[in-house]
Amino acid sequence: MNLIKVDQSSCIKCGICTKVCPTGFLSMNENVPEETNSSSCIACGQCVAACPYGAIDNTKTPFSSQVNIEHFPVIDSQTAEYFLRSRRSIRCYKNTPVPQEKLLKLVDIAHFAPTASNTQCVSYIIVRDKKILENATKIIVDWMEHQSNKSHWSFSRHVSNYREAGIDTILRDAPHLILAIAPKEFKNGRENTISSLSYLELFATTIGLGSCWAGLFEMCAFSNYYPLLELFNIPTDKSITGAVMVGYPKYEYKRLVDRAPINVTCME
Ligand SMILES: Cc1cc2nc3c(=O)[nH]c(=O)nc-3n(C[C@H](O)[C@H](O)[C@H](O)COP(=O)(O)O)c2cc1C
């Protein structure tokens, strides 16, 4: 099956489409871009997006659904730096629920993050039901209590916060949780999830939302603790590969924090 259509009247045979193709699916044949084995096309859309003359179309990534970015404003580096540095882990949330459209927008942006071989294997569960989150915390505390004392992780602080003071230091009373899940057969599920949820966390700040990586939740989920997997109806062929809490931040941050001195080696 032919995936590629070249508009010969606008193609100047510059070969850019073949150079940006990651898999060698496209190559120049007598100065004309030509596809080789259609199964090697990973549907990344680079050929269509990079063609300066709009001469390439690809059934897997149609020209008509690509957005023209030629006249988009480019974010300046100072703004970009402040934007990236001003994302903070939010652990105190307002009690106000976030509308479903906003949460859907978050996962929509998350799914544009890069994935190994463009597998796009991550899917999402948006949890808006506070009762489910309360149950999740309860289940995770039970799980923590059953971990061996020899465990590298000390969970006792979280357990006593919950049991003695009624404070949730696991899901932080966040109104929402977004789970990433991936088929078990994909070996890059976790890596893909990390890039995806990082996009989500950064974008969240632009629509007034805060987020925090739910690492303790993940530890329990990664141990395949059945009551937790059952709570979220995780199918047996899929795994939870990541989780972030989301909500409206209760407090506003006034300053950018510094990090420890950077450790970098330059090899020239
Ligand atoms: C993989 C991962 C797991 C994390 N797990 C938790 C967690 O379970 N609870 C929490 O409060 N913060 C968690 N964090 C947030 C880190 O503590 C936080 O990113 C770090 O302290 C730096 O602060 P900042 O995000 O505000 O810049 C996690 C972060 C990452 C990347």
PDB file of C-alpha atoms and ligand atoms in Angstrom:
ATOM      1  CA  MET A   1       0.000   0.000   0.000  1.00  0.00           C
ATOM      2  CA  ASN A   2       1.324   3.453  -0.917  1.00  0.00           C
ATOM      3  CA  LEU A   3       1.412   5.848   2.012  1.00  0.00           C
ATOM      4  CA  ILE A   4       3.191   8.739   0.356  1.00  0.00           C
ATOM      5  CA  LYS A   5       1.875  11.085  -2.309  1.00  0.00           C
ATOM      6  CA  VAL A   6       4.310  13.595  -3.819  1.00  0.00           C
ATOM      7  CA  ASP A   7       2.944  16.661  -5.548  1.00  0.00           C
ATOM      8  CA  GLN A   8       5.417  16.728  -8.451  1.00  0.00           C
ATOM      9  CA  SER A   9       4.490  20.290  -9.414  1.00  0.00           C
ATOM     10  CA  SER A  10       5.679  21.682  -6.038  1.00  0.00           C
ATOM     11  CA  CYS A  11       8.403  19.160  -5.095  1.00  0.00           C
ATOM     12  CA  ILE A  12      11.849  20.690  -5.770  1.00  0.00           C
ATOM     13  CA  LYS A  13      13.602  17.376  -5.029  1.00  0.00           C
ATOM     14  CA  CYS A  14      15.583  18.838  -2.113  1.00  0.00           C
ATOM     15  CA  GLY A  15      15.418  15.484  -0.305  1.00  0.00           C
ATOM     16  CA  ILE A  16      14.636  17.037   3.110  1.00  0.00           C
ATOM     17  CA  CYS A  17      11.756  14.557   3.604  1.00  0.00           C
ATOM     18  CA  THR A  18      14.178  11.649   3.252  1.00  0.00           C
ATOM     19  CA  LYS A  19      16.779  13.230   5.545  1.00  0.00           C
ATOM     20  CA  VAL A  20      14.356  13.802   8.427  1.00  0.00           C
ATOM     21  CA  CYS A  21      12.743  10.359   8.093  1.00  0.00           C
ATOM     22  CA  PRO A  22      13.957   8.407  11.169  1.00  0.00           C
ATOM     23  CA  THR A  23      13.633   4.913   9.711  1.00  0.00           C
ATOM     24  CA  GLY A  24      14.802   5.138   6.105  1.00  0.00           C
ATOM     25  CA  PHE A  25      11.240   4.592   4.978  1.00  0.00           C
ATOM     26  CA  LEU A  26      11.730   7.384   2.420  1.00  0.00           C
ATOM     27  CA  SER A  27      14.668   7.598   0.045  1.00  0.00           C
ATOM     28  CA  MET A  28      15.511   9.531  -3.125  1.00  0.00           C
ATOM     29  CA  ASN A  29      15.132   7.489  -6.280  1.00  0.00           C
ATOM     30  CA  GLU A  30      16.315   9.316  -9.402  1.00  0.00           C
ATOM     31  CA  ASN A  31      15.829  12.586  -7.537  1.00  0.00           C
ATOM     32  CA  VAL A  32      12.261  11.758  -6.477  1.00  0.00           C
ATOM     33  CA  PRO A  33      11.292  10.890  -2.888  1.00  0.00           C
ATOM     34  CA  GLU A  34      10.030   7.347  -2.837  1.00  0.00           C
ATOM     35  CA  GLU A  35       8.823   5.051  -0.093  1.00  0.00           C
ATOM     36  CA  THR A  36      10.453   1.720   0.588  1.00  0.00           C
ATOM     37  CA  ASN A  37       8.727  -0.700   2.940  1.00  0.00           C
ATOM     38  CA  SER A  38       5.486   0.827   4.270  1.00  0.00           C
ATOM     39  CA  SER A  39       5.744  -1.140   7.527  1.00  0.00           C
ATOM     40  CA  SER A  40       8.858   0.877   8.439  1.00  0.00           C
ATOM     41  CA  CYS A  41       6.895   4.148   8.550  1.00  0.00           C
ATOM     42  CA  ILE A  42       6.354   4.959  12.239  1.00  0.00           C
ATOM     43  CA  ALA A  43       3.774   7.691  11.529  1.00  0.00           C
ATOM     44  CA  CYS A  44       5.869  10.461  13.062  1.00  0.00           C
ATOM     45  CA  GLY A  45       4.794  12.889  10.323  1.00  0.00           C
ATOM     46  CA  GLN A  46       8.276  14.417   9.977  1.00  0.00           C
ATOM     47  CA  CYS A  47       8.298  14.133   6.150  1.00  0.00           C
ATOM     48  CA  VAL A  48       5.044  16.086   5.818  1.00  0.00           C
ATOM     49  CA  ALA A  49       5.937  18.641   8.496  1.00  0.00           C
ATOM     50  CA  ALA A  50       9.426  19.455   7.220  1.00  0.00           C
ATOM     51  CA  CYS A  51       8.726  19.775   3.491  1.00  0.00           C
ATOM     52  CA  PRO A  52       9.233  23.499   2.749  1.00  0.00           C
ATOM     53  CA  TYR A  53       6.778  23.394  -0.159  1.00  0.00           C
ATOM     54  CA  GLY A  54       3.974  21.251   1.241  1.00  0.00           C
ATOM     55  CA  ALA A  55       4.642  18.737  -1.510  1.00  0.00           C
ATOM     56  CA  ILE A  56       4.474  15.564   0.603  1.00  0.00           C
ATOM     57  CA  ASP A  57       1.398  13.879   1.963  1.00  0.00           C
ATOM     58  CA  ASN A  58       1.369  10.709   4.052  1.00  0.00           C
ATOM     59  CA  THR A  59      -1.790   8.677   4.678  1.00  0.00           C
ATOM     60  CA  LYS A  60      -0.617   7.965   8.232  1.00  0.00           C
ATOM     61  CA  THR A  61      -0.086  11.675   9.035  1.00  0.00           C
ATOM     62  CA  PRO A  62      -2.208  13.616   6.525  1.00  0.00           C
ATOM     63  CA  PHE A  63      -1.077  17.059   5.395  1.00  0.00           C
ATOM     64  CA  SER A  64      -4.620  18.343   5.991  1.00  0.00           C
ATOM     65  CA  SER A  65      -4.438  17.611   9.732  1.00  0.00           C
ATOM     66  CA  GLN A  66      -1.038  19.233  10.321  1.00  0.00           C
ATOM     67  CA  VAL A  67      -1.101  22.748  11.769  1.00  0.00           C
ATOM     68  CA  ASN A  68       0.983  25.342   9.934  1.00  0.00           C
ATOM     69  CA  ILE A  69       3.435  26.872  12.428  1.00  0.00           C
ATOM     70  CA  GLU A  70       5.389  29.134  10.086  1.00  0.00           C
ATOM     71  CA  HIS A  71       3.998  32.294  11.681  1.00  0.00           C
ATOM     72  CA  PHE A  72       3.820  31.112  15.280  1.00  0.00           C
ATOM     73  CA  PRO A  73       5.557  33.424  17.778  1.00  0.00           C
ATOM     74  CA  VAL A  74       8.710  31.837  19.173  1.00  0.00           C
ATOM     75  CA  ILE A  75       8.926  31.945  22.976  1.00  0.00           C
ATOM     76  CA  ASP A  76      12.030  33.870  24.073  1.00  0.00           C
ATOM     77  CA  SER A  77      14.575  32.039  26.185  1.00  0.00           C
ATOM     78  CA  GLN A  78      14.148  34.193  29.312  1.00  0.00           C
ATOM     79  CA  THR A  79      10.377  33.548  29.320  1.00  0.00           C
ATOM     80  CA  ALA A  80      11.010  29.861  28.651  1.00  0.00           C
ATOM     81  CA  GLU A  81      13.478  29.653  31.530  1.00  0.00           C
ATOM     82  CA  TYR A  82      11.077  31.321  33.983  1.00  0.00           C
ATOM     83  CA  PHE A  83       8.211  29.160  32.727  1.00  0.00           C
ATOM     84  CA  LEU A  84      10.181  25.925  33.207  1.00  0.00           C
ATOM     85  CA  ARG A  85      11.627  26.983  36.571  1.00  0.00           C
ATOM     86  CA  SER A  86       8.330  28.211  37.972  1.00  0.00           C
ATOM     87  CA  ARG A  87       6.671  24.786  37.829  1.00  0.00           C
ATOM     88  CA  ARG A  88       6.601  23.476  41.381  1.00  0.00           C
ATOM     89  CA  SER A  89       5.228  20.359  43.005  1.00  0.00           C
ATOM     90  CA  ILE A  90       1.909  21.407  44.480  1.00  0.00           C
ATOM     91  CA  ARG A  91       0.950  19.697  47.728  1.00  0.00           C
ATOM     92  CA  CYS A  92      -1.801  22.041  48.939  1.00  0.00           C
ATOM     93  CA  TYR A  93      -4.927  22.232  46.798  1.00  0.00           C
ATOM     94  CA  LYS A  94      -8.135  24.224  46.867  1.00  0.00           C
ATOM     95  CA  ASN A  95     -11.244  22.207  47.441  1.00  0.00           C
ATOM     96  CA  THR A  96     -12.573  23.261  44.028  1.00  0.00           C
ATOM     97  CA  PRO A  97     -13.001  20.542  41.404  1.00  0.00           C
ATOM     98  CA  VAL A  98     -11.368  21.087  38.028  1.00  0.00           C
ATOM     99  CA  PRO A  99     -13.765  20.956  35.053  1.00  0.00           C
ATOM    100  CA  GLN A 100     -13.484  17.805  32.983  1.00  0.00           C
ATOM    101  CA  GLU A 101     -12.525  19.787  29.813  1.00  0.00           C
ATOM    102  CA  LYS A 102      -9.435  21.152  31.554  1.00  0.00           C
ATOM    103  CA  LEU A 103      -8.320  17.695  32.666  1.00  0.00           C
ATOM    104  CA  LEU A 104      -8.934  16.364  29.162  1.00  0.00           C
ATOM    105  CA  LYS A 105      -6.829  19.222  27.770  1.00  0.00           C
ATOM    106  CA  LEU A 106      -3.995  18.157  30.105  1.00  0.00           C
ATOM    107  CA  VAL A 107      -3.920  14.604  28.806  1.00  0.00           C
ATOM    108  CA  ASP A 108      -4.319  15.862  25.258  1.00  0.00           C
ATOM    109  CA  ILE A 109      -1.082  17.848  25.644  1.00  0.00           C
ATOM    110  CA  ALA A 110       0.558  14.940  27.503  1.00  0.00           C
ATOM    111  CA  HIS A 111      -0.016  12.680  24.529  1.00  0.00           C
ATOM    112  CA  PHE A 112       2.128  14.905  22.291  1.00  0.00           C
ATOM    113  CA  ALA A 113       5.266  14.030  24.265  1.00  0.00           C
ATOM    114  CA  PRO A 114       7.847  11.889  22.480  1.00  0.00           C
ATOM    115  CA  THR A 115       7.572   8.116  22.774  1.00  0.00           C
ATOM    116  CA  ALA A 116      10.155   5.490  21.816  1.00  0.00           C
ATOM    117  CA  SER A 117       9.683   4.619  18.119  1.00  0.00           C
ATOM    118  CA  ASN A 118       6.560   6.798  18.242  1.00  0.00           C
ATOM    119  CA  THR A 119       4.622   3.899  19.784  1.00  0.00           C
ATOM    120  CA  GLN A 120       2.271   6.319  21.594  1.00  0.00           C
ATOM    121  CA  CYS A 121       1.506   3.465  23.949  1.00  0.00           C
ATOM    122  CA  VAL A 122       0.429   5.547  26.961  1.00  0.00           C
ATOM    123  CA  SER A 123      -3.242   5.950  27.820  1.00  0.00           C
ATOM    124  CA  TYR A 124      -4.737   7.820  30.747  1.00  0.00           C
ATOM    125  CA  ILE A 125      -7.301   7.483  33.499  1.00  0.00           C
ATOM    126  CA  ILE A 126      -8.667  10.741  34.897  1.00  0.00           C
ATOM    127  CA  VAL A 127      -9.944  10.237  38.426  1.00  0.00           C
ATOM    128  CA  ARG A 128     -12.386  12.922  39.539  1.00  0.00           C
ATOM    129  CA  ASP A 129     -14.179  10.922  42.238  1.00  0.00           C
ATOM    130  CA  LYS A 130     -12.794  12.013  45.626  1.00  0.00           C
ATOM    131  CA  LYS A 131     -14.127   8.823  47.269  1.00  0.00           C
ATOM    132  CA  ILE A 132     -11.948   6.703  44.971  1.00  0.00           C
ATOM    133  CA  LEU A 133      -8.899   8.779  45.908  1.00  0.00           C
ATOM    134  CA  GLU A 134      -9.681   8.448  49.606  1.00  0.00           C
ATOM    135  CA  ASN A 135      -9.901   4.689  49.122  1.00  0.00           C
ATOM    136  CA  ALA A 136      -6.616   4.702  47.231  1.00  0.00           C
ATOM    137  CA  THR A 137      -4.844   6.419  50.134  1.00  0.00           C
ATOM    138  CA  LYS A 138      -6.349   3.904  52.554  1.00  0.00           C
ATOM    139  CA  ILE A 139      -5.180   0.986  50.383  1.00  0.00           C
ATOM    140  CA  ILE A 140      -1.669   2.441  50.049  1.00  0.00           C
ATOM    141  CA  VAL A 141      -1.402   2.902  53.831  1.00  0.00           C
ATOM    142  CA  ASP A 142      -2.428  -0.766  54.284  1.00  0.00           C
ATOM    143  CA  TRP A 143       0.212  -1.759  51.742  1.00  0.00           C
ATOM    144  CA  MET A 144       2.870   0.362  53.480  1.00  0.00           C
ATOM    145  CA  GLU A 145       2.108  -1.296  56.798  1.00  0.00           C
ATOM    146  CA  HIS A 146       2.826  -4.686  55.251  1.00  0.00           C
ATOM    147  CA  GLN A 147       6.192  -3.752  53.776  1.00  0.00           C
ATOM    148  CA  SER A 148       9.161  -5.341  55.495  1.00  0.00           C
ATOM    149  CA  ASN A 149      11.184  -3.299  57.979  1.00  0.00           C
ATOM    150  CA  LYS A 150      14.175  -4.065  55.827  1.00  0.00           C
ATOM    151  CA  SER A 151      12.611  -2.111  52.977  1.00  0.00           C
ATOM    152  CA  HIS A 152      14.827   0.722  51.773  1.00  0.00           C
ATOM    153  CA  TRP A 153      11.840   3.042  52.076  1.00  0.00           C
ATOM    154  CA  SER A 154      10.570   4.221  55.417  1.00  0.00           C
ATOM    155  CA  PHE A 155       6.846   4.578  55.182  1.00  0.00           C
ATOM    156  CA  SER A 156       6.213   5.002  58.917  1.00  0.00           C
ATOM    157  CA  ARG A 157       5.801   8.798  58.696  1.00  0.00           C
ATOM    158  CA  HIS A 158       3.048   8.472  56.088  1.00  0.00           C
ATOM    159  CA  VAL A 159       1.342   5.700  58.018  1.00  0.00           C
ATOM    160  CA  SER A 160       1.340   7.646  61.296  1.00  0.00           C
ATOM    161  CA  ASN A 161       0.242  10.869  59.567  1.00  0.00           C
ATOM    162  CA  TYR A 162      -2.749   8.973  58.263  1.00  0.00           C
ATOM    163  CA  ARG A 163      -3.577   6.726  61.234  1.00  0.00           C
ATOM    164  CA  GLU A 164      -2.850   9.179  64.044  1.00  0.00           C
ATOM    165  CA  ALA A 165      -3.440  12.641  62.584  1.00  0.00           C
ATOM    166  CA  GLY A 166      -5.801  11.842  59.702  1.00  0.00           C
ATOM    167  CA  ILE A 167      -3.482  13.638  57.279  1.00  0.00           C
ATOM    168  CA  ASP A 168      -2.971  12.320  53.765  1.00  0.00           C
ATOM    169  CA  THR A 169       0.686  12.805  52.835  1.00  0.00           C
ATOM    170  CA  ILE A 170       0.342  10.271  50.015  1.00  0.00           C
ATOM    171  CA  LEU A 171      -2.201  11.868  47.680  1.00  0.00           C
ATOM    172  CA  ARG A 172      -2.189  15.185  49.565  1.00  0.00           C
ATOM    173  CA  ASP A 173      -5.966  15.514  49.487  1.00  0.00           C
ATOM    174  CA  ALA A 174      -5.659  16.415  45.817  1.00  0.00           C
ATOM    175  CA  PRO A 175      -9.052  16.619  44.130  1.00  0.00           C
ATOM    176  CA  HIS A 176      -7.864  14.653  41.082  1.00  0.00           C
ATOM    177  CA  LEU A 177      -5.372  12.035  40.041  1.00  0.00           C
ATOM    178  CA  ILE A 178      -4.270  11.259  36.518  1.00  0.00           C
ATOM    179  CA  LEU A 179      -2.933   7.778  35.894  1.00  0.00           C
ATOM    180  CA  ALA A 180      -0.860   6.730  32.932  1.00  0.00           C
ATOM    181  CA  ILE A 181      -1.205   3.133  31.839  1.00  0.00           C
ATOM    182  CA  ALA A 182       0.533   1.149  29.124  1.00  0.00           C
ATOM    183  CA  PRO A 183       0.284  -2.350  27.674  1.00  0.00           C
ATOM    184  CA  LYS A 184       2.654  -4.720  29.500  1.00  0.00           C
ATOM    185  CA  GLU A 185       4.112  -5.799  26.172  1.00  0.00           C
ATOM    186  CA  PHE A 186       5.692  -2.334  25.620  1.00  0.00           C
ATOM    187  CA  LYS A 187       9.061  -2.205  27.302  1.00  0.00           C
ATOM    188  CA  ASN A 188       9.293   1.597  27.176  1.00  0.00           C
ATOM    189  CA  GLY A 189       6.004   2.235  28.960  1.00  0.00           C
ATOM    190  CA  ARG A 190       7.583   3.915  31.977  1.00  0.00           C
ATOM    191  CA  GLU A 191      10.022   6.087  29.982  1.00  0.00           C
ATOM    192  CA  ASN A 192       7.222   7.214  27.673  1.00  0.00           C
ATOM    193  CA  THR A 193       5.063   7.974  30.686  1.00  0.00           C
ATOM    194  CA  ILE A 194       7.732  10.130  32.293  1.00  0.00           C
ATOM    195  CA  SER A 195       8.030  12.332  29.233  1.00  0.00           C
ATOM    196  CA  SER A 196       4.263  12.468  28.851  1.00  0.00           C
ATOM    197  CA  LEU A 197       3.510  13.405  32.460  1.00  0.00           C
ATOM    198  CA  SER A 198       6.310  15.979  32.407  1.00  0.00           C
ATOM    199  CA  TYR A 199       4.532  17.684  29.487  1.00  0.00           C
ATOM    200  CA  LEU A 200       1.320  17.502  31.497  1.00  0.00           C
ATOM    201  CA  GLU A 201       2.890  19.071  34.592  1.00  0.00           C
ATOM    202  CA  LEU A 202       4.388  21.935  32.627  1.00  0.00           C
ATOM    203  CA  PHE A 203       1.259  22.654  30.622  1.00  0.00           C
ATOM    204  CA  ALA A 204      -0.911  22.519  33.767  1.00  0.00           C
ATOM    205  CA  THR A 205       0.653  25.761  35.001  1.00  0.00           C
ATOM    206  CA  THR A 206      -0.552  27.622  31.887  1.00  0.00           C
ATOM    207  CA  ILE A 207      -4.207  26.876  32.666  1.00  0.00           C
ATOM    208  CA  GLY A 208      -3.998  27.732  36.361  1.00  0.00           C
ATOM    209  CA  LEU A 209      -3.520  24.166  37.588  1.00  0.00           C
ATOM    210  CA  GLY A 210      -0.953  22.631  39.885  1.00  0.00           C
ATOM    211  CA  SER A 211       0.311  19.070  39.986  1.00  0.00           C
ATOM    212  CA  CYS A 212       2.564  16.777  41.953  1.00  0.00           C
ATOM    213  CA  TRP A 213       4.116  13.479  40.937  1.00  0.00           C
ATOM    214  CA  ALA A 214       2.467  10.720  42.999  1.00  0.00           C
ATOM    215  CA  GLY A 215       5.584   8.651  43.685  1.00  0.00           C
ATOM    216  CA  LEU A 216       4.232   6.832  46.741  1.00  0.00           C
ATOM    217  CA  PHE A 217       1.128   5.850  44.820  1.00  0.00           C
ATOM    218  CA  GLU A 218       3.410   4.583  42.031  1.00  0.00           C
ATOM    219  CA  MET A 219       5.475   2.426  44.424  1.00  0.00           C
ATOM    220  CA  CYS A 220       2.352   0.634  45.538  1.00  0.00           C
ATOM    221  CA  ALA A 221       1.048   0.327  41.955  1.00  0.00           C
ATOM    222  CA  PHE A 222       4.402  -0.927  40.636  1.00  0.00           C
ATOM    223  CA  SER A 223       4.368  -3.664  43.272  1.00  0.00           C
ATOM    224  CA  ASN A 224       1.147  -4.868  41.584  1.00  0.00           C
ATOM    225  CA  TYR A 225      -0.783  -4.610  44.851  1.00  0.00           C
ATOM    226  CA  TYR A 226      -4.061  -6.074  43.692  1.00  0.00           C
ATOM    227  CA  PRO A 227      -6.502  -3.955  45.781  1.00  0.00           C
ATOM    228  CA  LEU A 228      -5.064  -0.796  44.183  1.00  0.00           C
ATOM    229  CA  LEU A 229      -5.172  -2.190  40.631  1.00  0.00           C
ATOM    230  CA  GLU A 230      -8.712  -3.416  41.265  1.00  0.00           C
ATOM    231  CA  LEU A 231      -9.829   0.012  42.511  1.00  0.00           C
ATOM    232  CA  PHE A 232      -8.920   1.548  39.151  1.00  0.00           C
ATOM    233  CA  ASN A 233     -10.080  -1.433  37.054  1.00  0.00           C
ATOM    234  CA  ILE A 234      -6.659  -1.871  35.459  1.00  0.00           C
ATOM    235  CA  PRO A 235      -6.939  -4.567  32.755  1.00  0.00           C
ATOM    236  CA  THR A 236      -4.622  -7.544  33.258  1.00  0.00           C
ATOM    237  CA  ASP A 237      -2.686  -6.812  30.055  1.00  0.00           C
ATOM    238  CA  LYS A 238      -1.849  -3.260  31.190  1.00  0.00           C
ATOM    239  CA  SER A 239       0.238  -1.702  33.961  1.00  0.00           C
ATOM    240  CA  ILE A 240       0.048   1.597  35.755  1.00  0.00           C
ATOM    241  CA  THR A 241       3.170   3.406  34.546  1.00  0.00           C
ATOM    242  CA  GLY A 242       2.802   6.737  36.344  1.00  0.00           C
ATOM    243  CA  ALA A 243       0.542   9.030  38.335  1.00  0.00           C
ATOM    244  CA  VAL A 244       0.221  12.740  39.081  1.00  0.00           C
ATOM    245  CA  MET A 245      -2.085  14.639  41.414  1.00  0.00           C
ATOM    246  CA  VAL A 246      -3.843  17.649  39.918  1.00  0.00           C
ATOM    247  CA  GLY A 247      -5.894  20.550  41.263  1.00  0.00           C
ATOM    248  CA  TYR A 248      -6.021  24.297  41.782  1.00  0.00           C
ATOM    249  CA  PRO A 249      -3.043  25.390  43.898  1.00  0.00           C
ATOM    250  CA  LYS A 250      -3.988  26.868  47.253  1.00  0.00           C
ATOM    251  CA  TYR A 251      -0.926  29.122  47.474  1.00  0.00           C
ATOM    252  CA  GLU A 252       0.948  31.234  44.972  1.00  0.00           C
ATOM    253  CA  TYR A 253       4.746  31.007  44.719  1.00  0.00           C
ATOM    254  CA  LYS A 254       6.611  34.310  44.763  1.00  0.00           C
ATOM    255  CA  ARG A 255      10.154  33.197  44.028  1.00  0.00           C
ATOM    256  CA  LEU A 256      12.172  30.820  41.859  1.00  0.00           C
ATOM    257  CA  VAL A 257      14.167  28.350  43.903  1.00  0.00           C
ATOM    258  CA  ASP A 258      17.745  27.414  43.050  1.00  0.00           C
ATOM    259  CA  ARG A 259      18.946  23.820  42.748  1.00  0.00           C
ATOM    260  CA  ALA A 260      22.148  22.240  44.039  1.00  0.00           C
ATOM    261  CA  PRO A 261      25.163  23.261  41.959  1.00  0.00           C
ATOM    262  CA  ILE A 262      25.030  21.601  38.581  1.00  0.00           C
ATOM    263  CA  ASN A 263      27.372  18.673  38.043  1.00  0.00           C
ATOM    264  CA  VAL A 264      28.369  18.599  34.424  1.00  0.00           C
ATOM    265  CA  THR A 265      31.266  17.144  32.479  1.00  0.00           C
ATOM    266  CA  CYS A 266      32.104  18.497  29.044  1.00  0.00           C
ATOM    267  CA  MET A 267      33.974  16.214  26.675  1.00  0.00           C
ATOM    268  CA  GLU A 268      35.518  17.936  23.712  1.00  0.00           C
TER     269      GLU A 268
HETATM  270  C1  LIG B   1       9.415  10.349  40.170  1.00  0.00           C
HETATM  271  C2  LIG B   1       8.966  11.364  41.189  1.00  0.00           C
HETATM  272  C3  LIG B   1       8.229  10.965  42.275  1.00  0.00           C
HETATM  273  C4  LIG B   1       7.776  11.892  43.207  1.00  0.00           C
HETATM  274  N1  LIG B   1       6.964  11.493  44.214  1.00  0.00           N
HETATM  275  C5  LIG B   1       6.454  12.393  45.087  1.00  0.00           C
HETATM  276  C6  LIG B   1       5.535  11.995  46.105  1.00  0.00           C
HETATM  277  O1  LIG B   1       5.163  10.817  46.228  1.00  0.00           O
HETATM  278  N2  LIG B   1       5.061  12.938  46.942  1.00  0.00           N
HETATM  279  C7  LIG B   1       5.421  14.251  46.852  1.00  0.00           C
HETATM  280  O2  LIG B   1       4.953  15.059  47.643  1.00  0.00           O
HETATM  281  N3  LIG B   1       6.300  14.674  45.886  1.00  0.00           N
HETATM  282  C8  LIG B   1       6.806  13.788  44.991  1.00  0.00           C
HETATM  283  N4  LIG B   1       7.665  14.188  43.989  1.00  0.00           N
HETATM  284  C9  LIG B   1       8.009  15.604  43.866  1.00  0.00           C
HETATM  285  C10 LIG B   1       9.476  15.883  44.261  1.00  0.00           C
HETATM  286  O3  LIG B   1       9.603  15.799  45.664  1.00  0.00           O
HETATM  287  C11 LIG B   1       9.811  17.300  43.737  1.00  0.00           C
HETATM  288  O4  LIG B   1       9.815  17.269  42.333  1.00  0.00           O
HETATM  289  C12 LIG B   1      11.154  17.819  44.225  1.00  0.00           C
HETATM  290  O5  LIG B   1      11.156  18.000  45.619  1.00  0.00           O
HETATM  291  C13 LIG B   1      11.508  19.170  43.571  1.00  0.00           C
HETATM  292  O6  LIG B   1      10.533  20.138  43.861  1.00  0.00           O
HETATM  293  P1  LIG B   1       9.665  20.863  42.744  1.00  0.00           P
HETATM  294  O7  LIG B   1       8.972  19.812  41.920  1.00  0.00           O
HETATM  295  O8  LIG B   1       8.698  21.746  43.481  1.00  0.00           O
HETATM  296  O9  LIG B   1      10.591  21.677  41.886  1.00  0.00           O
HETATM  297  C14 LIG B   1       8.111  13.272  43.057  1.00  0.00           C
HETATM  298  C15 LIG B   1       8.861  13.675  41.949  1.00  0.00           C
HETATM  299  C16 LIG B   1       9.275  12.744  41.019  1.00  0.00           C
HETATM  300  C17 LIG B   1      10.035  13.205  39.798  1.00  0.00           C
END
